[in-house]
């Protein structure tokens, strides 16, 4: 069978199932017989093959027609095995990217398939040598060692934010979310949990560079695996899932002092996802247990922020290391998300909510191009352009807050122009944040 080149024009691979070894041998024998009978037929034979041996034999017979087999392959191997929808993304489908696993397409050259998309996806640009060189370039492993980060704010105010509900500090600015905004935030945060539960993508506060080293940060890798259980849990299993998530949260909090800066960020993100899953998906309301979880979450946030919230180069108007910027940006987005979640819980409890003045001075969420860049060169070019476009410094989060009464008309107009400039390039996360602040403060 391996030497029969006529298979290529008479066999279609439909799907891969699991067969016993005995059934595989029978199938291969029958396949050889059918191949002889159909060698002169104009109608191709539909074959369902299963084991690795059968797959290898079939692909060997189709070696002379790799272009044909590629054009028929519509999903990667992982999605095919899981019978899941595959978006056949450039380099990696989103499902494999979210899991940090290798994405391969049957029939592709094994030397390049980990970084090359299916051939039919690149057909439109097949005449471009640069496109092929870019597609075959292996993705580098991020280096998160020796990151130059600093923390320009007082993180103790983050850690003790829960106290503001009972003993407000002087000068605090209360904010009152309209009911529609509370519902809007809840729906958006719930969608982040749902996206992680389905495994097709990750929330917009987890950077793709983190996903490339997911195996080295157990808090986040375990979290994204456990989140799959939150999607359509079996009747009666909700209590078991709740207990499991709470145990993982307790484990993260107990081990918090032993994490390095990368694992600490992962622990912060995982704990936030667990808490939002309990509240939005598993119907664990804003009770005493959720309040305690929020206190622990604020502890983790403060510990993570102590490792740095901005790059040293950001304060010097220079371009930082890609990994350093990714960590800082992901940390800030996670922090902003935690504040939104805390505000929702307080609003539903009938408790006052306060403006996060302790975050003043932090950069607002970065542009879509910077956040979604997949290669170092593309990110560096985009950052240099972004740096030149913001000659007076990037937009700060406090520029989305209420305008103070002592600001002159010229200053107000300048702020409006800066916000408009920021909105031109921001991604969905930044748009959501602007919608919340604009409708709440009227900025």
PDB file of N, CA and C in Angstrom, residues 318-419:
ATOM      1  N   UNK A 318      11.172  56.047  25.851  1.00  0.00           N
ATOM      2  CA  UNK A 318      12.006  55.185  25.014  1.00  0.00           C
ATOM      3  C   UNK A 318      11.254  53.873  24.808  1.00  0.00           C
ATOM      4  N   UNK A 319      11.755  53.055  23.888  1.00  0.00           N
ATOM      5  CA  UNK A 319      11.084  51.792  23.603  1.00  0.00           C
ATOM      6  C   UNK A 319      11.599  50.706  24.538  1.00  0.00           C
ATOM      7  N   UNK A 320      10.727  50.055  25.288  1.00  0.00           N
ATOM      8  CA  UNK A 320      11.166  49.008  26.209  1.00  0.00           C
ATOM      9  C   UNK A 320      11.314  47.664  25.509  1.00  0.00           C
ATOM     10  N   UNK A 321      11.747  46.687  26.254  1.00  0.00           N
ATOM     11  CA  UNK A 321      11.783  45.309  25.779  1.00  0.00           C
ATOM     12  C   UNK A 321      10.350  44.814  25.620  1.00  0.00           C
ATOM     13  N   UNK A 322      10.099  44.050  24.561  1.00  0.00           N
ATOM     14  CA  UNK A 322       8.731  43.598  24.277  1.00  0.00           C
ATOM     15  C   UNK A 322       8.142  42.845  25.466  1.00  0.00           C
ATOM     16  N   UNK A 323       8.920  41.923  26.042  1.00  0.00           N
ATOM     17  CA  UNK A 323       8.416  41.132  27.159  1.00  0.00           C
ATOM     18  C   UNK A 323       8.069  42.013  28.355  1.00  0.00           C
ATOM     19  N   UNK A 324       8.918  43.024  28.628  1.00  0.00           N
ATOM     20  CA  UNK A 324       8.652  43.915  29.757  1.00  0.00           C
ATOM     21  C   UNK A 324       7.354  44.685  29.539  1.00  0.00           C
ATOM     22  N   UNK A 325       7.167  45.191  28.331  1.00  0.00           N
ATOM     23  CA  UNK A 325       5.946  45.933  28.036  1.00  0.00           C
ATOM     24  C   UNK A 325       4.725  45.030  28.130  1.00  0.00           C
ATOM     25  N   UNK A 326       4.826  43.799  27.628  1.00  0.00           N
ATOM     26  CA  UNK A 326       3.690  42.873  27.662  1.00  0.00           C
ATOM     27  C   UNK A 326       3.271  42.581  29.097  1.00  0.00           C
ATOM     28  N   UNK A 327       4.245  42.366  29.981  1.00  0.00           N
ATOM     29  CA  UNK A 327       3.935  42.100  31.387  1.00  0.00           C
ATOM     30  C   UNK A 327       3.276  43.320  32.023  1.00  0.00           C
ATOM     31  N   UNK A 328       3.845  44.505  31.790  1.00  0.00           N
ATOM     32  CA  UNK A 328       3.292  45.723  32.386  1.00  0.00           C
ATOM     33  C   UNK A 328       1.883  46.005  31.869  1.00  0.00           C
ATOM     34  N   UNK A 329       1.676  45.871  30.565  1.00  0.00           N
ATOM     35  CA  UNK A 329       0.359  46.146  29.984  1.00  0.00           C
ATOM     36  C   UNK A 329      -0.671  45.131  30.465  1.00  0.00           C
ATOM     37  N   UNK A 330      -0.297  43.847  30.501  1.00  0.00           N
ATOM     38  CA  UNK A 330      -1.218  42.820  30.988  1.00  0.00           C
ATOM     39  C   UNK A 330      -1.563  43.050  32.456  1.00  0.00           C
ATOM     40  N   UNK A 331      -0.582  43.470  33.229  1.00  0.00           N
ATOM     41  CA  UNK A 331      -0.819  43.710  34.656  1.00  0.00           C
ATOM     42  C   UNK A 331      -1.770  44.891  34.854  1.00  0.00           C
ATOM     43  N   UNK A 332      -1.575  45.946  34.093  1.00  0.00           N
ATOM     44  CA  UNK A 332      -2.467  47.101  34.222  1.00  0.00           C
ATOM     45  C   UNK A 332      -3.892  46.743  33.801  1.00  0.00           C
ATOM     46  N   UNK A 333      -4.035  45.996  32.718  1.00  0.00           N
ATOM     47  CA  UNK A 333      -5.372  45.601  32.270  1.00  0.00           C
ATOM     48  C   UNK A 333      -6.047  44.706  33.305  1.00  0.00           C
ATOM     49  N   UNK A 334      -5.285  43.795  33.893  1.00  0.00           N
ATOM     50  CA  UNK A 334      -5.852  42.934  34.924  1.00  0.00           C
ATOM     51  C   UNK A 334      -6.284  43.763  36.129  1.00  0.00           C
ATOM     52  N   UNK A 335      -5.486  44.753  36.472  1.00  0.00           N
ATOM     53  CA  UNK A 335      -5.810  45.628  37.598  1.00  0.00           C
ATOM     54  C   UNK A 335      -7.087  46.422  37.325  1.00  0.00           C
ATOM     55  N   UNK A 336      -7.206  46.995  36.136  1.00  0.00           N
ATOM     56  CA  UNK A 336      -8.420  47.741  35.790  1.00  0.00           C
ATOM     57  C   UNK A 336      -9.650  46.822  35.831  1.00  0.00           C
ATOM     58  N   UNK A 337      -9.484  45.580  35.355  1.00  0.00           N
ATOM     59  CA  UNK A 337     -10.597  44.631  35.364  1.00  0.00           C
ATOM     60  C   UNK A 337     -11.015  44.296  36.787  1.00  0.00           C
ATOM     61  N   UNK A 338     -10.043  44.135  37.679  1.00  0.00           N
ATOM     62  CA  UNK A 338     -10.360  43.864  39.078  1.00  0.00           C
ATOM     63  C   UNK A 338     -11.163  45.012  39.683  1.00  0.00           C
ATOM     64  N   UNK A 339     -10.796  46.238  39.362  1.00  0.00           N
ATOM     65  CA  UNK A 339     -11.526  47.391  39.893  1.00  0.00           C
ATOM     66  C   UNK A 339     -12.961  47.416  39.371  1.00  0.00           C
ATOM     67  N   UNK A 340     -13.156  47.067  38.115  1.00  0.00           N
ATOM     68  CA  UNK A 340     -14.513  47.008  37.574  1.00  0.00           C
ATOM     69  C   UNK A 340     -15.332  45.934  38.278  1.00  0.00           C
ATOM     70  N   UNK A 341     -14.727  44.776  38.490  1.00  0.00           N
ATOM     71  CA  UNK A 341     -15.420  43.681  39.172  1.00  0.00           C
ATOM     72  C   UNK A 341     -15.775  44.076  40.603  1.00  0.00           C
ATOM     73  N   UNK A 342     -14.854  44.710  41.293  1.00  0.00           N
ATOM     74  CA  UNK A 342     -15.104  45.163  42.659  1.00  0.00           C
ATOM     75  C   UNK A 342     -16.254  46.170  42.695  1.00  0.00           C
ATOM     76  N   UNK A 343     -16.303  47.055  41.715  1.00  0.00           N
ATOM     77  CA  UNK A 343     -17.381  48.046  41.669  1.00  0.00           C
ATOM     78  C   UNK A 343     -18.737  47.388  41.440  1.00  0.00           C
ATOM     79  N   UNK A 344     -18.765  46.353  40.607  1.00  0.00           N
ATOM     80  CA  UNK A 344     -20.020  45.633  40.375  1.00  0.00           C
ATOM     81  C   UNK A 344     -20.506  44.978  41.661  1.00  0.00           C
ATOM     82  N   UNK A 345     -19.600  44.316  42.381  1.00  0.00           N
ATOM     83  CA  UNK A 345     -19.980  43.668  43.637  1.00  0.00           C
ATOM     84  C   UNK A 345     -20.506  44.688  44.644  1.00  0.00           C
ATOM     85  N   UNK A 346     -19.823  45.817  44.751  1.00  0.00           N
ATOM     86  CA  UNK A 346     -20.258  46.847  45.700  1.00  0.00           C
ATOM     87  C   UNK A 346     -21.618  47.413  45.311  1.00  0.00           C
ATOM     88  N   UNK A 347     -21.823  47.639  44.024  1.00  0.00           N
ATOM     89  CA  UNK A 347     -23.104  48.187  43.568  1.00  0.00           C
ATOM     90  C   UNK A 347     -24.248  47.226  43.865  1.00  0.00           C
ATOM     91  N   UNK A 348     -24.035  45.941  43.627  1.00  0.00           N
ATOM     92  CA  UNK A 348     -25.084  44.955  43.884  1.00  0.00           C
ATOM     93  C   UNK A 348     -25.336  44.773  45.372  1.00  0.00           C
ATOM     94  N   UNK A 349     -24.318  45.041  46.185  1.00  0.00           N
ATOM     95  CA  UNK A 349     -24.474  44.966  47.641  1.00  0.00           C
ATOM     96  C   UNK A 349     -25.082  46.230  48.226  1.00  0.00           C
ATOM     97  N   UNK A 350     -25.263  47.251  47.395  1.00  0.00           N
ATOM     98  CA  UNK A 350     -25.757  48.518  47.894  1.00  0.00           C
ATOM     99  C   UNK A 350     -24.716  49.320  48.643  1.00  0.00           C
ATOM    100  N   UNK A 351     -23.439  49.001  48.429  1.00  0.00           N
ATOM    101  CA  UNK A 351     -22.344  49.697  49.095  1.00  0.00           C
ATOM    102  C   UNK A 351     -21.807  50.803  48.191  1.00  0.00           C
ATOM    103  N   UNK A 352     -21.189  51.810  48.765  1.00  0.00           N
ATOM    104  CA  UNK A 352     -20.645  52.897  47.938  1.00  0.00           C
ATOM    105  C   UNK A 352     -19.442  52.431  47.125  1.00  0.00           C
ATOM    106  N   UNK A 353     -19.247  53.046  45.989  1.00  0.00           N
ATOM    107  CA  UNK A 353     -18.070  52.786  45.157  1.00  0.00           C
ATOM    108  C   UNK A 353     -17.293  54.084  45.016  1.00  0.00           C
ATOM    109  N   UNK A 354     -15.980  53.950  44.931  1.00  0.00           N
ATOM    110  CA  UNK A 354     -15.127  55.130  44.907  1.00  0.00           C
ATOM    111  C   UNK A 354     -14.207  55.084  43.695  1.00  0.00           C
ATOM    112  N   UNK A 355     -13.860  56.255  43.228  1.00  0.00           N
ATOM    113  CA  UNK A 355     -12.929  56.389  42.115  1.00  0.00           C
ATOM    114  C   UNK A 355     -11.561  55.854  42.539  1.00  0.00           C
ATOM    115  N   UNK A 356     -10.917  55.109  41.674  1.00  0.00           N
ATOM    116  CA  UNK A 356      -9.613  54.532  42.008  1.00  0.00           C
ATOM    117  C   UNK A 356      -8.498  55.540  41.843  1.00  0.00           C
ATOM    118  N   UNK A 357      -8.534  56.578  42.666  1.00  0.00           N
ATOM    119  CA  UNK A 357      -7.550  57.658  42.534  1.00  0.00           C
ATOM    120  C   UNK A 357      -6.122  57.177  42.749  1.00  0.00           C
ATOM    121  N   UNK A 358      -5.967  56.025  43.424  1.00  0.00           N
ATOM    122  CA  UNK A 358      -4.614  55.503  43.637  1.00  0.00           C
ATOM    123  C   UNK A 358      -3.965  55.041  42.341  1.00  0.00           C
ATOM    124  N   UNK A 359      -4.749  54.908  41.279  1.00  0.00           N
ATOM    125  CA  UNK A 359      -4.217  54.478  39.980  1.00  0.00           C
ATOM    126  C   UNK A 359      -3.847  55.652  39.080  1.00  0.00           C
ATOM    127  N   UNK A 360      -4.040  56.856  39.544  1.00  0.00           N
ATOM    128  CA  UNK A 360      -3.761  58.037  38.720  1.00  0.00           C
ATOM    129  C   UNK A 360      -2.316  58.030  38.233  1.00  0.00           C
ATOM    130  N   UNK A 361      -2.140  58.349  36.966  1.00  0.00           N
ATOM    131  CA  UNK A 361      -0.811  58.387  36.363  1.00  0.00           C
ATOM    132  C   UNK A 361      -0.461  57.162  35.554  1.00  0.00           C
ATOM    133  N   UNK A 362      -1.196  56.054  35.742  1.00  0.00           N
ATOM    134  CA  UNK A 362      -0.913  54.850  34.962  1.00  0.00           C
ATOM    135  C   UNK A 362      -1.385  55.041  33.522  1.00  0.00           C
ATOM    136  N   UNK A 363      -0.670  54.457  32.555  1.00  0.00           N
ATOM    137  CA  UNK A 363      -1.107  54.572  31.158  1.00  0.00           C
ATOM    138  C   UNK A 363      -2.455  53.898  30.936  1.00  0.00           C
ATOM    139  N   UNK A 364      -3.269  54.488  30.091  1.00  0.00           N
ATOM    140  CA  UNK A 364      -4.518  53.860  29.667  1.00  0.00           C
ATOM    141  C   UNK A 364      -4.181  52.672  28.765  1.00  0.00           C
ATOM    142  N   UNK A 365      -5.134  51.752  28.538  1.00  0.00           N
ATOM    143  CA  UNK A 365      -4.865  50.595  27.681  1.00  0.00           C
ATOM    144  C   UNK A 365      -4.263  50.991  26.336  1.00  0.00           C
ATOM    145  N   UNK A 366      -3.291  50.208  25.891  1.00  0.00           N
ATOM    146  CA  UNK A 366      -2.561  50.505  24.657  1.00  0.00           C
ATOM    147  C   UNK A 366      -3.408  50.201  23.428  1.00  0.00           C
ATOM    148  N   UNK A 367      -2.863  50.549  22.278  1.00  0.00           N
ATOM    149  CA  UNK A 367      -3.583  50.385  21.015  1.00  0.00           C
ATOM    150  C   UNK A 367      -3.729  48.915  20.652  1.00  0.00           C
ATOM    151  N   UNK A 368      -4.663  48.660  19.752  1.00  0.00           N
ATOM    152  CA  UNK A 368      -4.899  47.309  19.269  1.00  0.00           C
ATOM    153  C   UNK A 368      -3.646  46.728  18.590  1.00  0.00           C
ATOM    154  N   UNK A 369      -2.969  47.543  17.793  1.00  0.00           N
ATOM    155  CA  UNK A 369      -1.801  47.057  17.054  1.00  0.00           C
ATOM    156  C   UNK A 369      -0.710  46.597  18.011  1.00  0.00           C
ATOM    157  N   UNK A 370      -0.456  47.351  19.058  1.00  0.00           N
ATOM    158  CA  UNK A 370       0.576  46.972  20.020  1.00  0.00           C
ATOM    159  C   UNK A 370       0.169  45.732  20.800  1.00  0.00           C
ATOM    160  N   UNK A 371      -1.057  45.684  21.263  1.00  0.00           N
ATOM    161  CA  UNK A 371      -1.501  44.567  22.095  1.00  0.00           C
ATOM    162  C   UNK A 371      -1.560  43.261  21.311  1.00  0.00           C
ATOM    163  N   UNK A 372      -1.938  43.312  20.052  1.00  0.00           N
ATOM    164  CA  UNK A 372      -2.137  42.094  19.273  1.00  0.00           C
ATOM    165  C   UNK A 372      -0.941  41.719  18.402  1.00  0.00           C
ATOM    166  N   UNK A 373       0.153  42.465  18.463  1.00  0.00           N
ATOM    167  CA  UNK A 373       1.333  42.134  17.656  1.00  0.00           C
ATOM    168  C   UNK A 373       1.838  40.739  18.010  1.00  0.00           C
ATOM    169  N   UNK A 374       2.196  39.954  16.997  1.00  0.00           N
ATOM    170  CA  UNK A 374       2.624  38.576  17.207  1.00  0.00           C
ATOM    171  C   UNK A 374       4.119  38.379  17.025  1.00  0.00           C
ATOM    172  N   UNK A 375       4.818  39.368  16.479  1.00  0.00           N
ATOM    173  CA  UNK A 375       6.255  39.246  16.259  1.00  0.00           C
ATOM    174  C   UNK A 375       6.963  40.472  16.822  1.00  0.00           C
ATOM    175  N   UNK A 376       8.191  40.258  17.266  1.00  0.00           N
ATOM    176  CA  UNK A 376       8.953  41.325  17.900  1.00  0.00           C
ATOM    177  C   UNK A 376       9.171  42.504  16.950  1.00  0.00           C
ATOM    178  N   UNK A 377       9.555  42.205  15.709  1.00  0.00           N
ATOM    179  CA  UNK A 377       9.823  43.280  14.764  1.00  0.00           C
ATOM    180  C   UNK A 377       8.603  44.141  14.511  1.00  0.00           C
ATOM    181  N   UNK A 378       7.444  43.494  14.345  1.00  0.00           N
ATOM    182  CA  UNK A 378       6.213  44.250  14.111  1.00  0.00           C
ATOM    183  C   UNK A 378       5.860  45.099  15.325  1.00  0.00           C
ATOM    184  N   UNK A 379       6.054  44.534  16.517  1.00  0.00           N
ATOM    185  CA  UNK A 379       5.738  45.306  17.727  1.00  0.00           C
ATOM    186  C   UNK A 379       6.690  46.492  17.878  1.00  0.00           C
ATOM    187  N   UNK A 380       7.970  46.280  17.638  1.00  0.00           N
ATOM    188  CA  UNK A 380       8.939  47.371  17.796  1.00  0.00           C
ATOM    189  C   UNK A 380       8.656  48.506  16.818  1.00  0.00           C
ATOM    190  N   UNK A 381       8.313  48.159  15.578  1.00  0.00           N
ATOM    191  CA  UNK A 381       7.987  49.203  14.596  1.00  0.00           C
ATOM    192  C   UNK A 381       6.742  49.978  15.018  1.00  0.00           C
ATOM    193  N   UNK A 382       5.723  49.241  15.473  1.00  0.00           N
ATOM    194  CA  UNK A 382       4.484  49.893  15.896  1.00  0.00           C
ATOM    195  C   UNK A 382       4.714  50.759  17.124  1.00  0.00           C
ATOM    196  N   UNK A 383       5.558  50.290  18.039  1.00  0.00           N
ATOM    197  CA  UNK A 383       5.801  51.074  19.253  1.00  0.00           C
ATOM    198  C   UNK A 383       6.542  52.372  18.920  1.00  0.00           C
ATOM    199  N   UNK A 384       7.481  52.289  18.004  1.00  0.00           N
ATOM    200  CA  UNK A 384       8.214  53.494  17.614  1.00  0.00           C
ATOM    201  C   UNK A 384       7.278  54.522  16.986  1.00  0.00           C
ATOM    202  N   UNK A 385       6.354  54.055  16.144  1.00  0.00           N
ATOM    203  CA  UNK A 385       5.377  54.969  15.550  1.00  0.00           C
ATOM    204  C   UNK A 385       4.448  55.542  16.617  1.00  0.00           C
ATOM    205  N   UNK A 386       4.040  54.689  17.547  1.00  0.00           N
ATOM    206  CA  UNK A 386       3.160  55.133  18.621  1.00  0.00           C
ATOM    207  C   UNK A 386       3.857  56.165  19.497  1.00  0.00           C
ATOM    208  N   UNK A 387       5.140  55.944  19.734  1.00  0.00           N
ATOM    209  CA  UNK A 387       5.922  56.867  20.559  1.00  0.00           C
ATOM    210  C   UNK A 387       6.018  58.237  19.895  1.00  0.00           C
ATOM    211  N   UNK A 388       6.214  58.233  18.577  1.00  0.00           N
ATOM    212  CA  UNK A 388       6.302  59.500  17.850  1.00  0.00           C
ATOM    213  C   UNK A 388       4.959  60.225  17.806  1.00  0.00           C
ATOM    214  N   UNK A 389       3.871  59.460  17.801  1.00  0.00           N
ATOM    215  CA  UNK A 389       2.548  60.072  17.735  1.00  0.00           C
ATOM    216  C   UNK A 389       2.086  60.698  19.034  1.00  0.00           C
ATOM    217  N   UNK A 390       2.686  60.280  20.143  1.00  0.00           N
ATOM    218  CA  UNK A 390       2.313  60.819  21.451  1.00  0.00           C
ATOM    219  C   UNK A 390       3.482  61.640  21.990  1.00  0.00           C
ATOM    220  N   UNK A 391       3.713  62.781  21.398  1.00  0.00           N
ATOM    221  CA  UNK A 391       4.861  63.607  21.774  1.00  0.00           C
ATOM    222  C   UNK A 391       4.766  64.110  23.213  1.00  0.00           C
ATOM    223  N   UNK A 392       3.551  64.267  23.726  1.00  0.00           N
ATOM    224  CA  UNK A 392       3.369  64.741  25.101  1.00  0.00           C
ATOM    225  C   UNK A 392       3.158  63.600  26.082  1.00  0.00           C
ATOM    226  N   UNK A 393       3.426  62.380  25.648  1.00  0.00           N
ATOM    227  CA  UNK A 393       3.220  61.229  26.519  1.00  0.00           C
ATOM    228  C   UNK A 393       1.884  60.566  26.248  1.00  0.00           C
ATOM    229  N   UNK A 394       1.827  59.263  26.483  1.00  0.00           N
ATOM    230  CA  UNK A 394       0.612  58.499  26.233  1.00  0.00           C
ATOM    231  C   UNK A 394      -0.517  58.937  27.164  1.00  0.00           C
ATOM    232  N   UNK A 395      -1.735  58.625  26.736  1.00  0.00           N
ATOM    233  CA  UNK A 395      -2.903  58.949  27.544  1.00  0.00           C
ATOM    234  C   UNK A 395      -2.840  58.205  28.872  1.00  0.00           C
ATOM    235  N   UNK A 396      -3.203  58.893  29.951  1.00  0.00           N
ATOM    236  CA  UNK A 396      -3.232  58.297  31.281  1.00  0.00           C
ATOM    237  C   UNK A 396      -4.668  57.916  31.641  1.00  0.00           C
ATOM    238  N   UNK A 397      -4.790  56.941  32.523  1.00  0.00           N
ATOM    239  CA  UNK A 397      -6.119  56.461  32.891  1.00  0.00           C
ATOM    240  C   UNK A 397      -6.942  57.556  33.550  1.00  0.00           C
ATOM    241  N   UNK A 398      -6.298  58.466  34.296  1.00  0.00           N
ATOM    242  CA  UNK A 398      -7.054  59.518  34.980  1.00  0.00           C
ATOM    243  C   UNK A 398      -7.579  60.579  34.020  1.00  0.00           C
ATOM    244  N   UNK A 399      -7.122  60.564  32.767  1.00  0.00           N
ATOM    245  CA  UNK A 399      -7.673  61.489  31.782  1.00  0.00           C
ATOM    246  C   UNK A 399      -9.060  61.054  31.312  1.00  0.00           C
ATOM    247  N   UNK A 400      -9.481  59.856  31.721  1.00  0.00           N
ATOM    248  CA  UNK A 400     -10.836  59.384  31.431  1.00  0.00           C
ATOM    249  C   UNK A 400     -11.784  59.653  32.590  1.00  0.00           C
ATOM    250  N   UNK A 401     -11.285  60.258  33.645  1.00  0.00           N
ATOM    251  CA  UNK A 401     -12.095  60.538  34.831  1.00  0.00           C
ATOM    252  C   UNK A 401     -12.749  61.916  34.728  1.00  0.00           C
ATOM    253  N   UNK A 402     -13.565  62.279  35.723  1.00  0.00           N
ATOM    254  CA  UNK A 402     -14.246  63.584  35.663  1.00  0.00           C
ATOM    255  C   UNK A 402     -13.265  64.746  35.562  1.00  0.00           C
ATOM    256  N   UNK A 403     -13.656  65.752  34.833  1.00  0.00           N
ATOM    257  CA  UNK A 403     -12.849  66.962  34.688  1.00  0.00           C
ATOM    258  C   UNK A 403     -12.976  67.786  35.968  1.00  0.00           C
ATOM    259  N   UNK A 404     -11.849  68.175  36.536  1.00  0.00           N
ATOM    260  CA  UNK A 404     -11.886  68.966  37.768  1.00  0.00           C
ATOM    261  C   UNK A 404     -12.387  70.374  37.479  1.00  0.00           C
ATOM    262  N   UNK A 405     -12.967  70.976  38.492  1.00  0.00           N
ATOM    263  CA  UNK A 405     -13.588  72.295  38.317  1.00  0.00           C
ATOM    264  C   UNK A 405     -12.581  73.404  38.040  1.00  0.00           C
ATOM    265  N   UNK A 406     -11.318  73.185  38.402  1.00  0.00           N
ATOM    266  CA  UNK A 406     -10.320  74.241  38.217  1.00  0.00           C
ATOM    267  C   UNK A 406      -9.597  74.152  36.877  1.00  0.00           C
ATOM    268  N   UNK A 407     -10.002  73.211  36.011  1.00  0.00           N
ATOM    269  CA  UNK A 407      -9.389  73.101  34.689  1.00  0.00           C
ATOM    270  C   UNK A 407      -9.944  74.179  33.768  1.00  0.00           C
ATOM    271  N   UNK A 408      -9.057  74.855  33.068  1.00  0.00           N
ATOM    272  CA  UNK A 408      -9.479  75.871  32.118  1.00  0.00           C
ATOM    273  C   UNK A 408     -10.019  75.254  30.841  1.00  0.00           C
ATOM    274  N   UNK A 409     -10.638  76.080  30.030  1.00  0.00           N
ATOM    275  CA  UNK A 409     -11.244  75.586  28.789  1.00  0.00           C
ATOM    276  C   UNK A 409     -10.197  75.014  27.842  1.00  0.00           C
ATOM    277  N   UNK A 410      -9.034  75.638  27.780  1.00  0.00           N
ATOM    278  CA  UNK A 410      -7.976  75.142  26.897  1.00  0.00           C
ATOM    279  C   UNK A 410      -7.501  73.762  27.343  1.00  0.00           C
ATOM    280  N   UNK A 411      -7.383  73.567  28.659  1.00  0.00           N
ATOM    281  CA  UNK A 411      -6.947  72.274  29.178  1.00  0.00           C
ATOM    282  C   UNK A 411      -7.990  71.195  28.921  1.00  0.00           C
ATOM    283  N   UNK A 412      -9.260  71.555  29.064  1.00  0.00           N
ATOM    284  CA  UNK A 412     -10.335  70.597  28.797  1.00  0.00           C
ATOM    285  C   UNK A 412     -10.338  70.200  27.326  1.00  0.00           C
ATOM    286  N   UNK A 413     -10.153  71.181  26.435  1.00  0.00           N
ATOM    287  CA  UNK A 413     -10.119  70.891  25.002  1.00  0.00           C
ATOM    288  C   UNK A 413      -8.934  70.002  24.651  1.00  0.00           C
ATOM    289  N   UNK A 414      -7.783  70.258  25.272  1.00  0.00           N
ATOM    290  CA  UNK A 414      -6.604  69.439  25.027  1.00  0.00           C
ATOM    291  C   UNK A 414      -6.843  68.003  25.473  1.00  0.00           C
ATOM    292  N   UNK A 415      -7.488  67.828  26.620  1.00  0.00           N
ATOM    293  CA  UNK A 415      -7.781  66.472  27.082  1.00  0.00           C
ATOM    294  C   UNK A 415      -8.729  65.768  26.122  1.00  0.00           C
ATOM    295  N   UNK A 416      -9.749  66.461  25.667  1.00  0.00           N
ATOM    296  CA  UNK A 416     -10.690  65.856  24.714  1.00  0.00           C
ATOM    297  C   UNK A 416      -9.977  65.417  23.440  1.00  0.00           C
ATOM    298  N   UNK A 417      -9.059  66.234  22.960  1.00  0.00           N
ATOM    299  CA  UNK A 417      -8.307  65.881  21.751  1.00  0.00           C
ATOM    300  C   UNK A 417      -7.439  64.648  21.983  1.00  0.00           C
ATOM    301  N   UNK A 418      -6.851  64.548  23.167  1.00  0.00           N
ATOM    302  CA  UNK A 418      -6.011  63.390  23.477  1.00  0.00           C
ATOM    303  C   UNK A 418      -6.857  62.115  23.573  1.00  0.00           C
ATOM    304  N   UNK A 419      -8.019  62.227  24.178  1.00  0.00           N
ATOM    305  CA  UNK A 419      -8.907  61.066  24.268  1.00  0.00           C
ATOM    306  C   UNK A 419      -9.367  60.639  22.879  1.00  0.00           C
TER     307      UNK A 419
END
